[in-house]
XYZ file of C-alpha atoms in Angstrom:
218
model
C 50.980 -17.377 1.831
C 49.796 -18.643 -1.558
C 51.220 -22.019 -2.591
C 50.964 -24.271 -5.620
C 48.892 -27.364 -4.993
C 49.249 -30.588 -6.927
C 45.776 -30.252 -8.458
C 46.476 -26.695 -9.617
C 49.760 -27.802 -11.193
C 47.942 -30.541 -13.120
C 45.431 -28.011 -14.471
C 48.226 -25.649 -15.562
C 50.005 -28.490 -17.378
C 46.792 -29.535 -19.158
C 46.055 -25.950 -20.203
C 49.612 -25.439 -21.452
C 49.392 -28.693 -23.418
C 46.160 -27.542 -25.097
C 47.677 -24.184 -26.100
C 50.851 -25.776 -27.481
C 48.896 -28.480 -29.333
C 46.596 -25.952 -31.029
C 49.556 -23.770 -31.974
C 51.467 -26.719 -33.447
C 48.419 -27.800 -35.433
C 48.135 -24.312 -36.848
C 51.841 -24.221 -37.710
C 51.659 -27.646 -39.321
C 48.738 -26.517 -41.462
C 50.650 -23.390 -42.414
C 53.855 -25.207 -43.340
C 52.437 -28.250 -45.092
C 49.840 -26.417 -47.121
C 47.896 -23.513 -45.821
C 45.825 -23.712 -48.986
C 44.076 -26.688 -47.416
C 42.609 -24.331 -44.810
C 42.717 -20.825 -46.275
C 43.491 -19.500 -49.750
C 46.686 -17.473 -49.958
C 45.912 -15.341 -52.990
C 42.935 -13.106 -52.117
C 41.230 -11.165 -49.357
C 39.165 -14.210 -48.431
C 42.348 -16.002 -47.423
C 43.390 -13.095 -45.216
C 40.003 -13.112 -43.527
C 40.201 -16.886 -43.108
C 43.623 -16.592 -41.505
C 42.272 -13.887 -39.222
C 39.461 -16.239 -38.173
C 41.999 -18.953 -37.388
C 43.982 -16.594 -35.186
C 40.762 -15.540 -33.463
C 39.988 -19.182 -32.800
C 43.431 -19.590 -31.245
C 42.748 -16.678 -28.904
C 39.481 -18.365 -27.956
C 41.373 -21.545 -27.088
C 43.816 -19.494 -25.034
C 40.898 -17.897 -23.178
C 39.384 -21.322 -22.524
C 42.716 -22.557 -21.203
C 42.938 -19.515 -18.927
C 39.435 -20.199 -17.630
C 40.449 -23.808 -17.000
C 43.464 -22.649 -14.988
C 41.287 -20.282 -12.933
C 38.737 -23.034 -12.310
C 41.512 -25.410 -11.257
C 42.894 -22.873 -8.784
C 39.406 -22.252 -7.362
C 38.674 -25.965 -6.955
C 42.063 -26.572 -5.335
C 41.528 -23.667 -2.932
C 38.043 -24.912 -2.019
C 39.349 -28.421 -1.382
C 41.973 -27.021 0.994
C 39.324 -24.976 2.812
C 37.093 -28.034 3.152
C 40.017 -30.063 4.494
C 40.872 -27.352 7.042
C 37.231 -27.088 8.120
C 37.029 -30.859 8.527
C 40.104 -30.823 10.784
C 38.629 -28.000 12.864
C 35.309 -29.833 13.151
C 37.071 -33.053 14.205
C 38.959 -31.107 16.864
C 35.780 -29.482 18.218
C 33.879 -32.790 18.257
C 36.793 -34.655 19.829
C 37.540 -36.872 16.830
C 41.130 -35.777 16.277
C 44.256 -37.828 17.008
C 46.394 -37.321 20.113
C 49.539 -35.244 19.756
C 53.090 -36.505 20.355
C 55.698 -33.904 21.282
C 59.363 -34.827 21.756
C 61.457 -32.609 24.013
C 65.151 -32.971 24.860
C 66.190 -32.253 28.428
C 69.923 -32.922 28.066
C 72.441 -34.917 26.059
C 71.198 -38.168 27.568
C 67.581 -37.419 28.455
C 64.451 -36.860 26.373
C 60.715 -37.244 26.743
C 57.546 -37.644 24.694
C 54.446 -35.843 25.926
C 51.287 -37.565 24.691
C 48.194 -35.326 24.819
C 44.853 -36.890 23.948
C 42.491 -34.398 22.292
C 40.067 -37.181 21.339
C 36.970 -37.671 23.469
C 37.717 -41.408 23.598
C 40.669 -42.862 25.425
C 43.590 -44.328 23.496
C 46.095 -47.033 24.357
C 49.803 -46.853 23.586
C 50.659 -50.327 22.315
C 54.310 -50.054 21.248
C 57.355 -47.792 21.226
C 60.264 -48.233 18.797
C 63.738 -46.873 19.513
C 65.191 -45.300 16.348
C 67.971 -43.530 18.280
C 71.498 -44.900 17.534
C 72.012 -45.796 21.236
C 70.396 -47.982 23.830
C 67.791 -46.103 25.836
C 66.049 -46.767 29.118
C 62.344 -46.032 29.065
C 60.113 -44.787 31.890
C 56.358 -44.325 32.088
C 55.349 -41.119 33.858
C 58.965 -40.708 35.072
C 58.867 -43.582 37.575
C 57.841 -46.869 35.904
C 61.113 -48.320 34.619
C 60.745 -50.624 31.601
C 64.470 -51.197 31.104
C 66.830 -50.660 28.186
C 66.075 -51.432 24.579
C 68.416 -51.437 21.609
C 68.415 -49.285 18.469
C 65.656 -50.489 16.160
C 63.973 -52.524 18.905
C 60.221 -52.280 19.497
C 58.865 -52.707 23.007
C 55.356 -53.953 23.681
C 56.001 -55.786 26.973
C 54.823 -53.006 29.249
C 54.139 -53.819 32.926
C 50.508 -52.825 32.423
C 48.319 -51.403 29.680
C 49.105 -47.759 29.012
C 45.953 -45.715 28.468
C 45.489 -41.984 27.998
C 41.992 -40.937 29.016
C 39.673 -39.192 26.573
C 39.241 -35.435 26.603
C 35.651 -35.134 27.826
C 36.075 -31.523 29.005
C 37.394 -29.469 26.065
C 37.551 -26.335 28.232
C 40.269 -27.997 30.351
C 43.771 -29.197 29.503
C 43.655 -32.577 27.705
C 44.703 -35.755 29.540
C 48.353 -36.553 28.953
C 51.049 -39.140 29.573
C 54.807 -38.658 29.723
C 57.274 -41.174 28.305
C 60.855 -40.538 29.473
C 64.072 -41.859 27.957
C 67.643 -41.977 29.245
C 70.379 -42.672 26.701
C 73.026 -45.286 27.428
C 75.878 -44.294 25.137
C 78.802 -41.933 24.628
C 78.507 -38.553 26.249
C 79.339 -35.417 24.270
C 82.860 -34.159 24.605
C 84.099 -30.613 24.169
C 83.300 -29.010 20.837
C 80.349 -29.726 18.586
C 78.492 -32.984 19.072
C 75.153 -33.878 17.590
C 72.876 -36.866 17.411
C 69.281 -37.544 16.631
C 66.591 -38.607 19.062
C 63.926 -40.508 17.147
C 61.105 -42.718 18.355
C 58.056 -44.313 16.794
C 54.888 -44.589 18.891
C 51.924 -46.759 17.948
C 48.534 -46.240 19.571
C 45.108 -47.848 19.336
C 41.755 -46.121 19.724
C 38.695 -47.566 21.427
C 37.270 -48.262 17.981
C 40.169 -50.630 17.316
C 41.973 -48.524 14.707
C 45.743 -48.177 15.087
C 48.069 -45.415 13.940
C 51.781 -44.751 14.214
C 53.570 -41.448 14.764
C 57.297 -40.770 14.469
C 58.862 -37.992 16.549
C 62.331 -36.599 15.834
C 64.579 -34.001 17.420
C 68.319 -33.326 17.579
C 70.754 -32.673 20.383
C 73.702 -30.407 19.683
C 76.419 -28.948 21.895
């Protein structure tokens, strides 16, 4: 599906500004004294006016070419960006993925899959859910409850996800489980938002943060 990009929109605005500016200049010359540009009393003036209109059409054509060039450049930039992402994935330079799934009204989990060839370390998890939650590593390592807005870094041991050194196999993964300590849904419609922020560090020392969100509704 074709979409407007920011760069293409800028080019369209510039082209439209050029067309309007040239038209206003022509109108200003016509209103405040066309005699300054073209005589109004003989055939020479008519030919001069015709030349001015031809020049305007040339400007319009140039603006159209500018719009087309802007669209082409924007499209090429998107293709280059997509190719770079594909290349990073093939070479194992992409980030791990974080997928939040909800098991029930009080249970959710984040599946971390490392598509990078180097291992990564999960350094912190922030609870953005409006209830206290209990956190587990790989379903059995209990870290205890933490409050809404609280960030936990005091893990029992360092939490690594191995690098994906065999792209033809499923990537290494780690499961983070959460149990909600809060009101249970009653009859009727009940909805709340599960939201967590996970920060990880690569072997190169760079850190990034991902936020995962999903909703529970009954």
